[in-house]
Amino acid sequence: MNTGNPIPVAAIVLHPADSVAVCRRNVAAGEALPLEGELVVARADVALGHKIARCFIPLGAVVVKYGIAIGSATKDIHPGDWVHLHNLKSNYISSHVRDSEEQTT
Amino acid sequence: MIANGYLRADGRKGIRNVTAVIYLVECAHHVARRVVELAQDDDVHLLGFPGCYPNEYSLRMMKALATHPNVGGVVLVSLGCEGFNREALASNIEASGRPVRTVVIQQAGGTRSGIETALAAVKQVREEMIRAERRVPMHFSDLVVGTICGGSDGTSGIAANPAVGRAFDRLVDAGASCLFEETGEMIGCEGAMSTRAASPEVAEAIVASIHNAEKYYRAMGYGSFAPGNAEGGLSTLEEKSAGAYVKSGSRAINGVIRPAQQPDAPGLYLLDVVPDTAPKFGFPNISDNSEIVELMACGAHLTLFTTGRGSVVGSAIAPVIKITGNPETYALMSEDMDIDAGRVLEGKSTLDEVGDDIFNLVVSVASGALSKSESLGHREFVLTYKSIDAVGPACHPTRA
């Protein structure tokens, strides 16, 4: 696919301080993504609109998107990891999903 | 630069010269609508309030809208027995230096003669507006721009909203006033937002307005985070909020205002629309157009409207510019969409480039070019009951 090809960029970094990027298209595990000059290899399939980690985010640290804390890591997150309900929780109100796979707060 | 504006007696300048026909109760709606149809003039717009019982908020809103800088003259259409204080509204409009006529259907002799009388009043008001017309240079410091989102999807927070944020930064830097709102959809952003406050008082007002929104929506039994959001890749409430909040750009927040309060000094403002009281009369705003109407009452000359699914609405009085971050929506509804921010997702443009396009379109629409919803004839307007203080914990600086 676009592996190794910087154009079009598969994921976008919304703010320089962000620890995650947002996928512009479905990304397959193993793909190497150029993110603001650094190459990050996807460790899982990540769908359009979903987040991929740019750097190591230790358990309990805040995850940053738009330059804003969007919640805390519930386990260690490695560069290239898919970041979603399984490793990120709200610091406000838990997120409810259809199959009641609720986050614990 | 912006083309010449219409100078009003209070010193504000309009980008349009609208004659507003305003019905003061639903019972007068038909007569007012027929008058606007028969006037056959794109600059005669219909506004109105449907309720019969008086409401302090709707009177305050109508006073602000009837004296909006884009409005040059007004015809009020009353049934005669409704609760709306038409005398207070008319004298307020007169004091603003605008021509105004009041037509009372019960005194005019019913529907047919009410329409004839009101149509003649529209012609008189327009003639007086033409005689009084003064065009003067308009600067960014004269311009007020609002923003809202509606019909959002997964692309809104990453393409259209941050692009509007870039345009807001350029507008604020150029000296314009910019208004953003939707505190109920910014829960979780209060910490980041308060660090942008121009003063400790503003920081306090920002945090208070978000906490109040959280409390109000909880009492309404309304939560903003839906299952579809998680399927689209959003994990938390604060992540969803951040996607709405980025429309505000990155500049300092000068103040917090309430509906119908107009900022005195240029800069960026948060419009707090959520009542301090227990829920009364339902949702703070029932639809996107009621949000646009509040931005207009705060002086917005035009509104930047971001959409993912594809909203088609425009507005009476003040043009609406439509920005979509969804390439499919743009392809399907290009006649309605002014800006294709989906180019960011396709790798064809940067957010800064789309932000520049929005900025340039604001200048062009402020200079008289029609936005797409305007040229399609969209003139939506909705105003309903609400209970909100004129000044809450809000605070804003005055022009030095």
Coordinates of C-alpha atoms in Angstrom, one line a residue:
Chain A
M1 CA 0.0 0.0 0.0
N2 CA 1.6 3.3 1.1
T3 CA 4.3 1.7 3.3
G4 CA 7.4 3.8 3.0
N5 CA 5.7 6.4 0.9
P6 CA 5.2 9.7 2.8
I7 CA 2.4 10.9 0.5
P8 CA -0.5 10.8 1.3
V9 CA 0.2 10.8 5.0
A10 CA -1.9 8.0 6.7
A11 CA -2.2 9.7 10.1
I12 CA -2.3 13.3 11.2
V13 CA -0.8 14.9 14.3
L14 CA -3.2 17.6 15.4
H15 CA -0.9 19.4 17.9
P16 CA 2.8 19.3 18.5
A17 CA 2.3 18.2 22.1
D18 CA 0.1 15.2 21.2
S19 CA 1.1 11.7 22.2
V20 CA -1.4 10.2 19.6
A21 CA -2.0 10.7 15.9
V22 CA -5.4 10.3 14.1
C23 CA -5.7 7.9 11.1
R24 CA -6.9 9.4 7.9
R25 CA -7.6 5.9 6.5
N26 CA -7.6 2.3 7.8
V27 CA -4.0 1.4 8.7
A28 CA -2.8 -2.3 8.8
A29 CA -0.5 -3.8 11.5
G30 CA 3.1 -3.6 10.4
E31 CA 2.7 -0.4 8.3
A32 CA 5.4 2.2 8.8
L33 CA 3.8 5.6 9.2
P34 CA 5.8 8.9 9.0
L35 CA 4.5 11.1 11.7
E36 CA 6.0 14.6 11.8
G37 CA 9.5 13.4 10.8
E38 CA 9.5 10.2 12.9
L39 CA 8.6 6.7 11.6
V40 CA 6.1 4.8 13.8
V41 CA 5.2 1.1 13.0
A42 CA 1.6 0.2 13.6
R43 CA 1.4 -2.6 16.2
A44 CA -2.3 -3.3 15.4
D45 CA -4.9 -2.6 12.7
V46 CA -6.2 1.0 13.4
A47 CA -9.4 2.2 11.7
L48 CA -10.1 5.6 10.1
G49 CA -10.7 8.2 12.8
H50 CA -9.0 6.1 15.5
K51 CA -5.8 6.9 17.4
I52 CA -2.3 5.5 17.2
A53 CA 0.4 6.2 19.9
R54 CA 3.4 8.4 18.8
C55 CA 5.4 7.7 21.9
F56 CA 5.6 5.5 25.0
I57 CA 2.8 6.4 27.4
P58 CA 3.2 4.8 30.8
L59 CA 0.3 3.4 32.9
G60 CA -1.5 6.3 34.6
A61 CA -0.1 9.1 32.4
V62 CA -2.4 11.4 30.5
V63 CA -3.0 10.9 26.8
V64 CA -2.8 14.1 24.9
K65 CA -4.7 15.0 21.7
Y66 CA -5.4 18.6 20.4
G67 CA -2.8 19.5 23.0
I68 CA -5.4 18.6 25.7
A69 CA -5.6 15.7 28.1
I70 CA -8.3 13.4 26.8
G71 CA -8.0 10.8 29.6
S72 CA -5.4 8.4 31.3
A73 CA -3.6 5.3 30.1
T74 CA -5.0 2.1 31.9
K75 CA -1.8 0.2 30.8
D76 CA 1.5 0.9 29.3
I77 CA 1.0 2.1 25.7
H78 CA 3.9 1.6 23.2
P79 CA 4.6 3.6 20.1
G80 CA 2.4 2.2 17.3
D81 CA -0.3 0.9 19.6
W82 CA -4.0 1.5 18.9
V83 CA -5.3 3.8 21.6
H84 CA -9.0 3.3 22.6
L85 CA -11.3 2.1 25.3
H86 CA -9.0 -0.9 26.1
N87 CA -6.1 1.2 27.3
L88 CA -7.5 4.7 27.8
K89 CA -10.1 5.9 30.3
S90 CA -11.9 9.2 30.9
N91 CA -10.9 11.4 33.8
Y92 CA -14.5 12.6 33.9
I93 CA -17.3 10.2 33.1
S94 CA -16.9 6.6 31.9
S95 CA -17.8 6.0 28.3
H96 CA -20.7 3.7 27.6
V97 CA -20.6 1.6 24.5
R98 CA -23.3 -0.5 22.9
D99 CA -22.1 -4.0 23.9
S100 CA -21.7 -2.8 27.6
E101 CA -18.0 -3.1 27.3
E102 CA -17.7 -0.2 29.8
Q103 CA -14.6 1.4 31.0
T104 CA -13.8 1.1 34.7
T105 CA -13.1 4.4 36.4
Chain B
M1 CA -9.6 44.4 3.3
I2 CA -13.4 44.5 3.9
A3 CA -15.6 46.6 1.5
N4 CA -17.6 49.5 2.8
G5 CA -20.1 48.7 5.6
Y6 CA -23.5 50.3 6.5
L7 CA -22.9 52.8 9.3
R8 CA -25.5 52.7 12.1
A9 CA -26.2 55.5 14.6
D10 CA -24.5 53.6 17.5
G11 CA -21.3 53.5 15.5
R12 CA -21.5 49.8 14.6
K13 CA -21.3 48.8 10.9
G14 CA -23.3 46.2 9.0
I15 CA -22.3 43.9 6.2
R16 CA -25.9 43.7 4.9
N17 CA -28.8 46.2 4.9
V18 CA -31.8 44.0 5.9
T19 CA -35.4 45.1 6.6
A20 CA -36.7 42.8 9.3
V21 CA -40.4 41.9 9.4
I22 CA -41.0 40.6 12.9
Y23 CA -44.1 38.8 14.1
L24 CA -44.6 39.0 17.9
V25 CA -46.8 35.8 18.3
E26 CA -47.5 32.8 16.2
C27 CA -51.0 34.3 15.5
A28 CA -49.3 37.1 13.5
H29 CA -46.9 34.7 11.6
H30 CA -49.1 34.2 8.5
V31 CA -49.5 38.0 7.9
A32 CA -45.8 38.6 8.4
R33 CA -44.8 35.8 6.1
R34 CA -47.1 37.0 3.3
V35 CA -45.7 40.5 3.6
V36 CA -42.1 39.1 3.2
E37 CA -43.2 37.0 0.2
L38 CA -45.0 39.9 -1.5
A39 CA -42.1 42.3 -0.9
Q40 CA -40.1 40.2 -3.4
D41 CA -36.8 41.5 -2.1
D42 CA -34.0 39.3 -0.9
D43 CA -33.1 41.9 1.8
V44 CA -36.5 41.7 3.5
H45 CA -36.2 38.9 6.2
L46 CA -38.8 37.2 8.4
L47 CA -38.1 37.0 12.2
G48 CA -40.5 36.1 15.0
F49 CA -41.4 34.8 18.4
P50 CA -44.2 32.2 18.6
G51 CA -45.2 32.4 22.3
C52 CA -48.1 34.4 23.7
Y53 CA -46.8 34.8 27.3
P54 CA -44.2 37.4 28.0
N55 CA -40.6 36.3 28.5
E56 CA -37.8 38.6 29.6
Y57 CA -35.2 36.7 27.5
S58 CA -37.2 36.9 24.2
L59 CA -37.8 40.6 24.6
R60 CA -34.0 41.2 25.3
M61 CA -33.1 39.0 22.3
M62 CA -35.5 40.8 20.0
K63 CA -34.2 44.2 21.0
A64 CA -30.6 43.0 20.2
L65 CA -31.7 41.4 16.9
A66 CA -33.8 44.3 15.7
T67 CA -30.9 46.6 16.3
H68 CA -28.3 44.2 14.8
P69 CA -25.7 46.1 12.6
N70 CA -27.0 44.1 9.5
V71 CA -30.5 45.4 10.1
G72 CA -31.4 48.9 8.8
G73 CA -35.2 49.1 9.5
V74 CA -38.0 47.1 11.1
V75 CA -41.7 46.4 10.7
L76 CA -43.4 44.8 13.7
V77 CA -46.5 42.6 13.1
S78 CA -48.6 42.2 16.2
L79 CA -52.0 40.4 16.5
G80 CA -52.9 42.9 19.3
C81 CA -53.7 40.8 22.4
E82 CA -50.4 38.9 22.8
G83 CA -48.1 39.4 25.8
F84 CA -45.1 40.6 23.9
N85 CA -44.2 44.2 24.9
R86 CA -44.3 45.7 21.4
E87 CA -44.2 49.3 22.6
A88 CA -40.9 48.6 24.5
L89 CA -39.4 46.9 21.4
A90 CA -40.6 49.7 19.0
S91 CA -39.2 52.5 21.2
N92 CA -35.9 50.6 21.6
I93 CA -35.6 50.4 17.8
E94 CA -36.5 54.0 17.3
A95 CA -33.9 55.1 19.9
S96 CA -31.3 53.2 17.8
G97 CA -32.0 55.6 14.9
R98 CA -33.7 53.0 12.7
P99 CA -37.0 53.5 10.9
V100 CA -39.7 51.3 12.5
R101 CA -43.5 50.7 12.0
T102 CA -45.9 48.6 14.1
V103 CA -48.9 47.0 12.4
V104 CA -51.5 45.6 14.8
I105 CA -53.7 43.1 12.9
Q106 CA -56.8 43.6 15.2
Q107 CA -56.6 47.4 14.6
A108 CA -55.9 47.1 10.8
G109 CA -59.1 45.1 10.2
G110 CA -57.9 41.5 9.8
T111 CA -55.6 39.5 7.6
R112 CA -56.1 41.1 4.2
S113 CA -55.8 44.7 5.4
G114 CA -53.1 43.7 7.9
I115 CA -51.0 42.4 5.0
E116 CA -51.7 45.6 2.9
T117 CA -50.8 47.9 5.8
A118 CA -47.6 46.0 6.7
L119 CA -46.5 45.8 3.0
A120 CA -46.9 49.6 2.7
A121 CA -44.9 50.0 6.0
V122 CA -42.1 47.8 4.5
K123 CA -42.0 50.1 1.4
Q124 CA -41.8 53.3 3.6
V125 CA -39.1 51.8 5.9
R126 CA -37.0 50.8 2.9
E127 CA -37.3 54.3 1.4
E128 CA -36.2 55.8 4.7
M129 CA -33.3 53.3 4.8
I130 CA -32.1 54.3 1.4
R131 CA -32.3 58.0 2.3
A132 CA -30.4 57.5 5.5
E133 CA -27.8 55.1 3.9
R134 CA -24.2 55.8 4.9
R135 CA -21.4 53.6 3.5
V136 CA -18.1 53.8 5.4
P137 CA -14.9 51.8 5.4
M138 CA -15.1 48.7 7.5
H139 CA -12.2 47.3 9.4
F140 CA -11.6 43.9 11.1
S141 CA -12.1 45.7 14.4
D142 CA -15.8 46.3 13.3
L143 CA -16.3 42.7 12.5
V144 CA -17.9 40.0 14.8
V145 CA -17.7 36.4 13.7
G146 CA -19.4 33.4 15.5
T147 CA -19.0 29.7 15.1
I148 CA -21.0 26.6 15.8
C149 CA -21.1 23.0 14.6
G150 CA -24.1 20.8 13.6
G151 CA -24.6 17.4 12.1
S152 CA -21.1 16.5 13.3
D153 CA -19.2 13.2 12.5
G154 CA -15.8 11.8 12.9
T155 CA -14.2 14.2 10.5
S156 CA -15.5 17.4 12.3
G157 CA -13.0 17.3 15.1
I158 CA -9.9 16.7 12.9
A159 CA -10.6 18.7 9.8
A160 CA -13.4 21.3 9.8
N161 CA -13.2 22.4 13.4
P162 CA -9.4 22.9 13.7
A163 CA -9.5 24.7 10.3
V164 CA -12.0 27.1 11.8
G165 CA -9.7 27.5 14.8
R166 CA -6.9 28.5 12.4
A167 CA -9.2 31.1 10.8
F168 CA -10.3 32.4 14.2
D169 CA -6.6 32.9 15.1
R170 CA -6.1 35.0 12.0
L171 CA -9.3 37.0 12.6
V172 CA -8.4 37.7 16.2
D173 CA -4.8 38.7 15.2
A174 CA -6.4 41.1 12.6
G175 CA -8.5 42.7 15.3
A176 CA -11.9 41.1 14.9
S177 CA -14.2 39.8 17.6
C178 CA -14.8 36.1 17.6
L179 CA -17.5 34.2 19.5
F180 CA -17.6 30.4 20.3
E181 CA -20.1 28.6 22.5
E182 CA -21.5 25.1 23.2
T183 CA -20.3 24.9 26.8
G184 CA -22.3 21.7 27.2
E185 CA -20.0 20.1 24.6
M186 CA -16.8 21.3 26.1
I187 CA -17.0 19.4 29.4
G188 CA -13.4 18.3 30.2
C189 CA -11.8 21.3 28.3
E190 CA -12.2 23.8 31.2
G191 CA -8.7 23.2 32.5
A192 CA -7.0 23.9 29.1
M193 CA -9.5 26.7 28.3
S194 CA -8.9 28.5 31.6
T195 CA -5.1 28.7 30.9
R196 CA -6.0 30.8 27.8
A197 CA -8.0 33.3 29.9
A198 CA -6.9 36.9 29.6
S199 CA -7.4 37.4 33.4
P200 CA -8.0 35.4 36.6
E201 CA -11.7 36.6 36.6
V202 CA -12.2 35.2 33.1
A203 CA -10.5 31.9 34.0
E204 CA -13.0 31.6 36.9
A205 CA -16.0 32.5 34.7
I206 CA -14.9 29.8 32.2
V207 CA -14.6 27.1 34.8
A208 CA -17.9 28.1 36.4
S209 CA -19.8 28.1 33.0
I210 CA -18.5 24.6 32.2
H211 CA -19.4 23.2 35.6
N212 CA -22.8 24.8 35.3
A213 CA -23.3 23.2 31.9
E214 CA -22.3 19.8 33.3
K215 CA -24.8 20.2 36.2
Y216 CA -27.6 21.4 33.9
Y217 CA -27.2 18.6 31.3
R218 CA -27.1 16.0 34.1
A219 CA -30.4 17.3 35.4
M220 CA -31.9 17.2 31.9
G221 CA -30.8 13.5 31.7
Y222 CA -28.8 14.3 28.6
G223 CA -25.3 13.0 28.0
S224 CA -23.2 14.1 25.1
F225 CA -21.2 10.9 24.5
A226 CA -23.1 8.3 22.4
P227 CA -22.1 4.8 21.4
G228 CA -21.6 5.9 17.8
N229 CA -18.8 8.2 19.0
A230 CA -16.8 5.2 20.2
E231 CA -17.3 3.3 17.0
G232 CA -15.9 6.4 15.2
G233 CA -12.7 6.3 17.2
L234 CA -13.5 8.6 20.1
S235 CA -12.7 7.1 23.5
T236 CA -13.7 9.6 26.1
L237 CA -16.1 12.5 26.8
E238 CA -13.2 15.0 27.0
E239 CA -11.8 13.8 23.7
K240 CA -15.1 14.5 22.0
S241 CA -15.3 17.9 23.8
A242 CA -11.8 18.8 22.6
G243 CA -13.0 18.2 19.0
A244 CA -15.6 20.9 19.4
Y245 CA -13.4 23.2 21.5
V246 CA -10.7 23.4 18.7
K247 CA -13.0 25.7 16.8
S248 CA -11.9 28.5 19.2
G249 CA -8.3 28.4 17.9
S250 CA -5.5 29.2 20.2
R251 CA -5.6 32.9 21.1
A252 CA -6.3 34.4 24.6
I253 CA -9.9 34.3 25.7
N254 CA -10.9 37.8 26.6
G255 CA -14.2 37.2 28.3
V256 CA -17.4 35.2 28.9
I257 CA -20.7 36.7 27.6
R258 CA -24.4 35.9 27.8
P259 CA -27.0 35.9 25.0
A260 CA -27.7 39.4 23.7
Q261 CA -24.6 40.8 25.4
Q262 CA -22.2 42.4 22.9
P263 CA -18.5 42.5 23.5
D264 CA -17.1 46.0 23.8
A265 CA -13.6 45.2 22.8
P266 CA -12.2 43.0 20.0
G267 CA -10.8 39.5 20.8
L268 CA -12.1 36.0 21.5
Y269 CA -15.2 35.4 23.7
L270 CA -17.0 32.3 25.1
L271 CA -20.8 32.7 24.8
D272 CA -22.4 31.0 27.8
V273 CA -25.9 29.9 26.9
V274 CA -26.7 27.6 29.8
P275 CA -29.1 29.0 32.5
D276 CA -27.9 29.1 36.2
T277 CA -31.3 27.9 37.3
A278 CA -32.8 24.4 37.4
P279 CA -33.9 23.3 34.0
K280 CA -36.9 25.4 32.8
F281 CA -38.4 25.5 29.2
G282 CA -36.2 22.5 28.2
F283 CA -32.9 22.4 26.4
P284 CA -30.7 25.5 26.5
N285 CA -31.0 25.6 22.7
I286 CA -33.5 23.4 20.7
S287 CA -31.6 23.4 17.3
D288 CA -28.6 24.8 15.5
N289 CA -30.5 27.9 14.4
S290 CA -31.4 28.9 17.9
E291 CA -27.6 28.9 18.6
I292 CA -27.0 31.1 15.5
V293 CA -29.7 33.5 16.7
E294 CA -27.9 33.9 20.0
L295 CA -24.6 34.5 18.3
M296 CA -26.4 37.2 16.2
A297 CA -27.9 38.8 19.3
C298 CA -24.3 39.1 20.5
G299 CA -23.5 41.0 17.4
A300 CA -22.1 38.3 15.0
H301 CA -22.2 39.6 11.4
L302 CA -21.8 36.1 10.1
T303 CA -21.4 32.5 11.4
L304 CA -18.9 29.8 10.5
F305 CA -20.9 26.5 10.6
T306 CA -18.9 23.2 10.6
T307 CA -20.7 20.0 9.6
G308 CA -19.9 16.4 8.9
R309 CA -23.2 14.9 7.9
G310 CA -24.1 18.0 5.9
S311 CA -26.5 20.6 7.3
V312 CA -28.2 22.9 4.8
V313 CA -29.4 25.7 7.1
G314 CA -28.7 29.4 6.7
S315 CA -30.1 32.3 8.7
A316 CA -32.0 35.5 8.5
I317 CA -30.0 38.7 9.1
A318 CA -26.5 37.3 9.1
P319 CA -24.9 35.0 6.5
V320 CA -23.9 31.4 7.4
I321 CA -20.7 29.9 5.8
K322 CA -20.7 26.1 5.7
I323 CA -17.5 24.1 6.2
T324 CA -17.5 20.3 5.9
G325 CA -14.6 18.0 6.9
N326 CA -16.2 15.0 5.2
P327 CA -15.0 14.6 1.5
E328 CA -18.1 12.4 0.8
T329 CA -20.5 15.1 2.1
Y330 CA -18.7 17.7 0.0
A331 CA -19.0 15.6 -3.1
L332 CA -22.7 14.9 -2.5
M333 CA -23.8 18.4 -1.3
S334 CA -21.3 20.8 -2.9
E335 CA -24.0 23.2 -3.8
D336 CA -24.6 23.8 0.0
M337 CA -21.0 23.6 1.2
D338 CA -18.8 26.7 1.0
I339 CA -15.5 25.1 2.1
D340 CA -14.2 21.6 1.6
A341 CA -12.0 21.0 4.7
G342 CA -12.0 17.2 3.8
R343 CA -8.9 18.1 1.7
V344 CA -7.0 17.8 4.9
L345 CA -8.0 14.2 5.3
E346 CA -7.2 13.4 1.7
G347 CA -3.7 14.9 2.1
K348 CA -4.3 17.6 -0.5
S349 CA -4.1 20.6 1.9
T350 CA -2.9 21.5 5.3
L351 CA -5.1 22.8 8.1
D352 CA -3.4 26.2 7.7
E353 CA -4.3 26.3 4.0
V354 CA -8.0 25.5 4.7
G355 CA -7.9 28.1 7.6
D356 CA -6.6 30.7 5.1
D357 CA -9.5 29.8 2.7
I358 CA -12.0 30.3 5.5
F359 CA -10.4 33.6 6.4
N360 CA -10.5 34.9 2.8
L361 CA -14.1 33.8 2.4
V362 CA -15.1 35.7 5.6
V363 CA -13.6 38.8 4.1
S364 CA -15.4 38.2 0.8
V365 CA -18.8 37.5 2.4
A366 CA -18.3 40.5 4.7
S367 CA -17.7 42.6 1.6
G368 CA -21.0 41.5 0.0
A369 CA -20.5 38.2 -1.7
L370 CA -23.3 35.8 -1.0
S371 CA -22.6 32.6 0.9
K372 CA -24.1 29.4 -0.6
S373 CA -26.9 29.2 1.9
E374 CA -27.7 32.8 1.3
S375 CA -27.8 32.4 -2.5
L376 CA -30.1 29.3 -2.1
G377 CA -32.5 31.5 -0.2
H378 CA -32.0 30.1 3.3
R379 CA -33.4 32.6 5.9
E380 CA -34.1 30.3 8.9
F381 CA -34.9 31.9 12.3
V382 CA -36.1 30.4 15.6
L383 CA -36.5 32.0 19.0
T384 CA -38.2 30.2 21.9
Y385 CA -38.7 30.6 25.7
K386 CA -35.7 30.6 27.9
S387 CA -34.8 31.7 31.4
I388 CA -31.3 33.1 31.6
D389 CA -29.8 36.1 33.4
A390 CA -28.5 38.9 31.2
V391 CA -25.2 38.8 33.1
G392 CA -24.3 35.6 35.0
P393 CA -20.8 34.9 36.2
A394 CA -19.9 36.4 32.9
C395 CA -17.3 39.1 32.6
H396 CA -15.8 41.0 29.7
P397 CA -13.5 43.9 29.3
T398 CA -14.6 47.3 27.9
R399 CA -13.0 49.1 25.0
A400 CA -10.2 51.2 26.3

